[in-house]
Amino acid sequence: MRIVLDAMGSDKHPGPEVEAALKVLRQDGGELVLVGNRPELEGLLPDRPEGLEIMHAADVFEMTDHVSLGRLREAEHSMGVAMDLLKHGKADAFVTAGNTGGAMATGLTRLGRIKGVQRPALTAPFPVKGGVCMVLDAGANAECKPEYLLQFALMGSAYAAKMLGLSQPRVGLLSNGEEEGKGDDLVKAAFPLLKESGLNFVGNIEPKELFGGMVDVAVTDGFTGNVMMKASEAVARLLVDTLRESLTSSLRTKVGALLARPAFNELRKLIDSREIGAVPLLGIDGLIFVGHGRSDAKALVSAIRLARRSVEAGLLDSLRAAIEAGISQLARSRAG
């Protein structure tokens, strides 16, 4: 198994990427490919460990770069060079903390879509009661059609089955009401598609059902999913900061804080995005994982390990099979 890491992705590249690669190889072994400016990388790696390869890329797809067809076709930026390795079977998965739009567009240009998929989807794990819920789309597609949501549901269910070990993942359609017929035109049109898909579709859900652990996969458009993800992160930070201020306001509360420290450490771990590292961009015909630009070495280590688990689980083949089976099921349902 070879994981290729965009060494020029994070805001502070390539330091975090190099540190993460060294830690993974030291603790887990295996093979990694760092793609980026070779002289710069070799300067940080005077003693390159076994299993680490450096591949040169003369250019960087910056966070501020405009996603244009000409830019995507340039073979010299690190994302393009890395994805060409996937395309030619020289790597099994790609991890980047770079430009999300650039990663999606480069993936579409270099690797194409899984057959039957019209739009890829960012798939973010949300901490919920009793575990985690996969939410998609979390930001790749601001505007969606009903059939996109069906494809998101099929891919999300396949991901939850493979990566979370769930035999029949519960799929919900995010809406402003639980009853069938609630929601905007997109939700109303998507509902019957999911109902006839053969998935374990539980119907419309509100955010309270999502965070209450009532579903394993929540489907929505990328605009709504991204706003909900950012709002949830902001609320979590507000709660933690408020608790910290309250618990350090007096000697009495400081004593209580010391006693409750293990519980608060668990809470911090639950909402720490570095524990996840990156989210999969499902629908591209290759395994792509995108982390935040602020990613440090800890986040990138988590991302690399997630990519490895996905390869080991045969995730890509499962996604292909799920899309094919879902489309066939819907056709049979409509024909009958």
XYZ file of C-alpha atoms in Angstrom:
336
model
C 0.000 0.000 0.000
C 1.328 3.438 -0.944
C -0.268 6.646 0.322
C 0.692 9.858 -1.444
C 0.763 13.034 0.650
C 0.609 16.543 -0.786
C 3.649 18.061 0.921
C 2.635 21.572 -0.172
C -0.950 21.528 1.106
C -1.151 22.953 4.621
C -0.835 26.620 5.511
C 2.615 25.941 6.996
C 3.821 23.426 4.397
C 5.935 21.403 4.186
C 6.886 21.197 7.881
C 3.706 19.502 9.176
C 3.640 17.102 6.225
C 7.249 16.003 6.759
C 6.728 15.607 10.503
C 3.572 13.544 9.940
C 5.228 11.296 7.364
C 8.139 10.557 9.699
C 5.818 9.784 12.607
C 3.634 7.419 10.565
C 6.607 5.534 9.160
C 8.232 5.307 12.576
C 5.082 4.030 14.297
C 3.266 2.122 11.547
C 5.767 1.380 8.792
C 4.554 1.035 5.220
C 5.188 3.298 2.246
C 4.548 7.014 1.757
C 5.199 9.389 -1.117
C 5.745 13.088 -0.402
C 4.984 15.247 -3.439
C 6.387 18.767 -3.485
C 9.510 20.850 -3.987
C 12.300 18.268 -3.905
C 15.167 20.534 -2.741
C 13.015 21.919 0.070
C 11.881 18.459 1.171
C 15.354 16.942 0.984
C 16.623 19.802 3.108
C 14.179 18.746 5.832
C 15.031 15.058 5.393
C 18.814 14.650 5.485
C 18.331 11.061 6.659
C 15.354 9.790 4.691
C 13.780 6.739 6.345
C 12.990 3.515 4.551
C 9.568 3.576 2.938
C 9.576 7.313 2.166
C 9.798 8.508 -1.428
C 10.002 12.113 -2.600
C 8.473 13.103 -5.926
C 9.164 16.546 -7.313
C 6.430 19.053 -8.122
C 7.597 22.485 -9.216
C 4.327 24.291 -8.480
C 1.777 24.637 -5.672
C -2.019 24.907 -5.941
C -2.414 27.768 -3.485
C -5.507 28.388 -1.342
C -6.078 31.614 -3.278
C -5.712 30.043 -6.730
C -8.655 30.233 -9.104
C -9.871 26.826 -10.258
C -9.484 27.022 -14.037
C -9.241 24.281 -16.648
C -5.781 25.367 -17.709
C -4.544 25.408 -14.107
C -5.970 21.943 -13.492
C -4.229 20.470 -16.507
C -0.806 21.709 -15.437
C 1.098 18.575 -14.493
C 3.577 20.362 -12.271
C 1.479 21.372 -9.248
C 1.651 18.945 -6.338
C -2.017 17.902 -6.478
C -1.782 17.056 -10.180
C 1.457 15.099 -9.805
C 0.030 13.182 -6.827
C -3.253 12.290 -8.512
C -1.419 11.108 -11.616
C 0.183 8.499 -9.344
C -3.310 7.258 -8.433
C -4.388 7.341 -12.058
C -1.489 5.117 -13.130
C -1.812 2.697 -10.210
C 1.380 3.875 -8.472
C -0.420 4.908 -5.280
C -3.585 3.808 -3.491
C -4.884 7.015 -1.875
C -4.153 10.747 -1.779
C -4.121 13.053 1.256
C -3.982 16.850 1.111
C -4.561 19.788 3.438
C -4.710 22.097 0.454
C -7.351 23.896 -1.572
C -10.589 21.852 -1.366
C -11.973 23.179 -4.651
C -8.646 22.490 -6.291
C -8.600 18.924 -4.947
C -12.098 18.217 -6.236
C -11.528 19.823 -9.634
C -8.119 18.172 -10.084
C -9.631 14.824 -9.106
C -12.422 15.248 -11.644
C -9.939 16.236 -14.344
C -7.306 13.582 -13.638
C -9.329 10.652 -12.274
C -12.927 11.229 -13.338
C -16.071 10.196 -11.474
C -17.262 6.791 -10.368
C -19.680 5.552 -13.011
C -23.175 6.787 -12.144
C -21.989 9.669 -9.938
C -22.756 13.179 -11.136
C -21.188 15.147 -8.271
C -18.593 14.192 -5.626
C -19.400 14.938 -1.980
C -17.331 15.871 1.053
C -18.288 13.437 3.792
C -17.801 14.796 7.301
C -18.141 12.763 10.512
C -20.244 14.558 13.149
C -19.922 13.506 16.799
C -23.406 12.467 17.937
C -24.941 10.638 20.858
C -23.570 7.117 20.910
C -21.084 7.538 18.099
C -20.715 9.369 14.811
C -22.937 10.373 11.875
C -21.591 10.874 8.367
C -22.956 14.074 6.821
C -22.754 14.663 3.080
C -22.429 16.903 1.251
C -20.388 19.025 3.655
C -19.367 21.657 1.153
C -18.431 20.412 -2.313
C -21.722 21.353 -4.029
C -23.586 24.483 -2.946
C -26.399 23.764 -5.394
C -27.788 20.273 -5.859
C -30.377 18.306 -7.789
C -32.494 15.523 -6.213
C -30.515 12.807 -7.967
C -27.311 14.142 -6.418
C -28.769 13.594 -2.947
C -29.638 10.008 -3.890
C -26.033 9.407 -4.949
C -24.789 11.017 -1.722
C -27.021 8.658 0.241
C -25.729 5.600 -1.609
C -22.095 6.583 -1.091
C -22.609 7.641 2.517
C -24.298 4.351 3.338
C -21.482 2.382 1.698
C -18.901 4.403 3.632
C -20.703 3.867 6.954
C -20.953 0.142 6.265
C -17.266 -0.259 5.420
C -15.639 2.244 7.747
C -18.011 2.193 10.729
C -18.854 -1.506 10.517
C -22.621 -1.012 10.255
C -24.652 -3.709 8.506
C -27.680 -1.516 7.761
C -26.730 2.164 8.147
C -29.729 4.386 8.890
C -30.029 7.162 6.318
C -31.891 10.411 6.968
C -32.690 13.414 4.774
C -31.952 16.679 6.565
C -35.015 18.924 6.629
C -36.888 21.474 8.736
C -39.485 18.898 9.753
C -39.743 15.142 10.211
C -42.971 14.639 8.249
C -42.911 13.610 4.608
C -43.677 16.678 2.528
C -41.665 19.043 4.720
C -38.644 20.889 3.367
C -37.799 22.945 0.309
C -38.314 21.801 -3.285
C -34.999 19.908 -3.286
C -35.858 17.879 -0.173
C -39.396 17.163 -1.379
C -38.106 15.897 -4.717
C -35.301 13.831 -3.181
C -37.518 12.095 -0.609
C -39.188 9.584 -3.014
C -35.825 8.775 -4.626
C -34.337 7.792 -1.271
C -37.527 5.972 -0.293
C -37.265 3.757 -3.399
C -33.483 3.317 -3.247
C -33.370 0.118 -1.192
C -31.391 1.882 1.527
C -32.366 1.822 5.190
C -34.036 5.217 4.749
C -35.724 6.515 7.908
C -37.187 9.660 6.325
C -36.708 13.337 7.068
C -34.673 14.327 10.108
C -34.084 17.585 11.921
C -30.719 18.469 13.487
C -31.966 17.220 16.874
C -32.356 13.711 15.439
C -28.919 13.935 13.840
C -27.141 14.941 17.058
C -29.357 12.561 19.021
C -27.779 9.641 17.150
C -30.951 8.610 15.331
C -29.189 8.169 11.969
C -25.783 7.037 10.732
C -25.862 9.024 7.479
C -27.420 12.463 6.989
C -27.904 13.712 3.439
C -28.120 17.369 2.428
C -26.873 19.868 -0.140
C -23.361 21.254 0.215
C -24.454 24.752 1.219
C -26.597 23.530 4.120
C -24.065 20.895 5.158
C -21.171 23.343 5.193
C -23.094 25.961 7.188
C -24.201 23.311 9.684
C -20.645 21.979 10.040
C -19.173 25.439 10.661
C -21.994 26.407 13.027
C -21.517 23.183 14.997
C -17.772 23.797 15.293
C -18.399 27.370 16.474
C -20.960 26.252 19.081
C -18.599 23.550 20.361
C -15.780 26.070 20.734
C -18.121 28.512 22.494
C -19.221 25.874 25.006
C -15.660 24.768 25.748
C -14.423 28.355 26.125
C -17.378 29.265 28.359
C -16.795 26.222 30.567
C -13.092 27.012 30.804
C -13.788 30.587 31.904
C -16.399 29.498 34.419
C -14.241 26.743 35.884
C -11.247 29.023 36.404
C -13.165 31.960 37.865
C -12.627 31.042 41.527
C -10.679 28.705 43.779
C -13.772 26.578 44.353
C -14.463 26.069 40.665
C -10.757 25.391 39.994
C -10.884 22.500 42.460
C -13.982 21.170 40.686
C -12.243 21.546 37.336
C -9.325 19.407 38.539
C -11.719 16.653 39.567
C -13.567 16.857 36.251
C -10.429 17.029 34.113
C -10.740 13.467 32.675
C -14.283 14.215 31.479
C -13.197 17.496 29.892
C -10.269 15.781 28.182
C -12.733 13.348 26.612
C -14.883 16.276 25.483
C -11.897 18.010 23.882
C -10.953 14.805 22.087
C -14.520 14.404 20.805
C -14.551 17.831 19.135
C -10.878 17.943 18.099
C -10.790 17.843 14.302
C -7.183 16.640 14.468
C -8.460 13.261 15.681
C -10.153 12.843 12.286
C -7.537 14.618 10.197
C -9.351 14.721 6.867
C -12.651 13.916 5.237
C -13.146 11.741 2.158
C -14.197 13.266 -1.134
C -16.536 10.501 -2.274
C -17.528 10.105 -5.908
C -14.116 10.635 -7.503
C -12.789 7.408 -9.047
C -9.938 7.310 -6.558
C -9.521 7.718 -2.815
C -9.017 11.399 -1.947
C -8.921 12.818 1.590
C -9.000 16.556 2.254
C -7.917 18.164 5.512
C -8.098 21.733 6.746
C -5.422 24.230 5.775
C -4.683 24.680 9.481
C -3.732 20.994 9.777
C -0.724 20.250 11.942
C 1.291 17.038 12.053
C -1.188 15.348 14.410
C -4.075 16.014 12.007
C -2.093 14.750 9.034
C -1.106 11.564 10.867
C -4.812 10.907 11.493
C -5.556 11.617 7.829
C -2.900 9.198 6.572
C -4.169 6.482 8.890
C -7.747 7.051 7.700
C -6.570 6.728 4.103
C -4.800 3.474 4.922
C -7.867 2.024 6.645
C -9.980 2.950 3.626
C -7.636 1.143 1.258
C -7.546 -1.912 3.517
C -11.348 -1.944 3.681
C -11.716 -1.874 -0.119
C -13.721 1.334 0.107
C -13.437 2.375 -3.536
C -14.808 -0.930 -4.850
C -17.645 -0.723 -2.305
C -18.580 2.759 -3.507
C -18.624 1.619 -7.125
C -20.810 -1.369 -6.264
C -23.177 0.723 -4.124
C -23.805 3.247 -6.896
C -24.414 0.519 -9.467
C -26.771 -1.396 -7.150
C -28.646 1.748 -6.098
C -29.272 2.882 -9.661
C -30.471 -0.606 -10.608
C -32.780 -0.770 -7.576
C -34.341 2.587 -8.409
C -34.891 1.539 -12.036
C -36.600 -1.705 -10.930
C -38.750 0.163 -8.422
C -39.939 2.638 -11.012
C -40.494 -0.051 -13.629
C -42.665 -2.022 -11.182
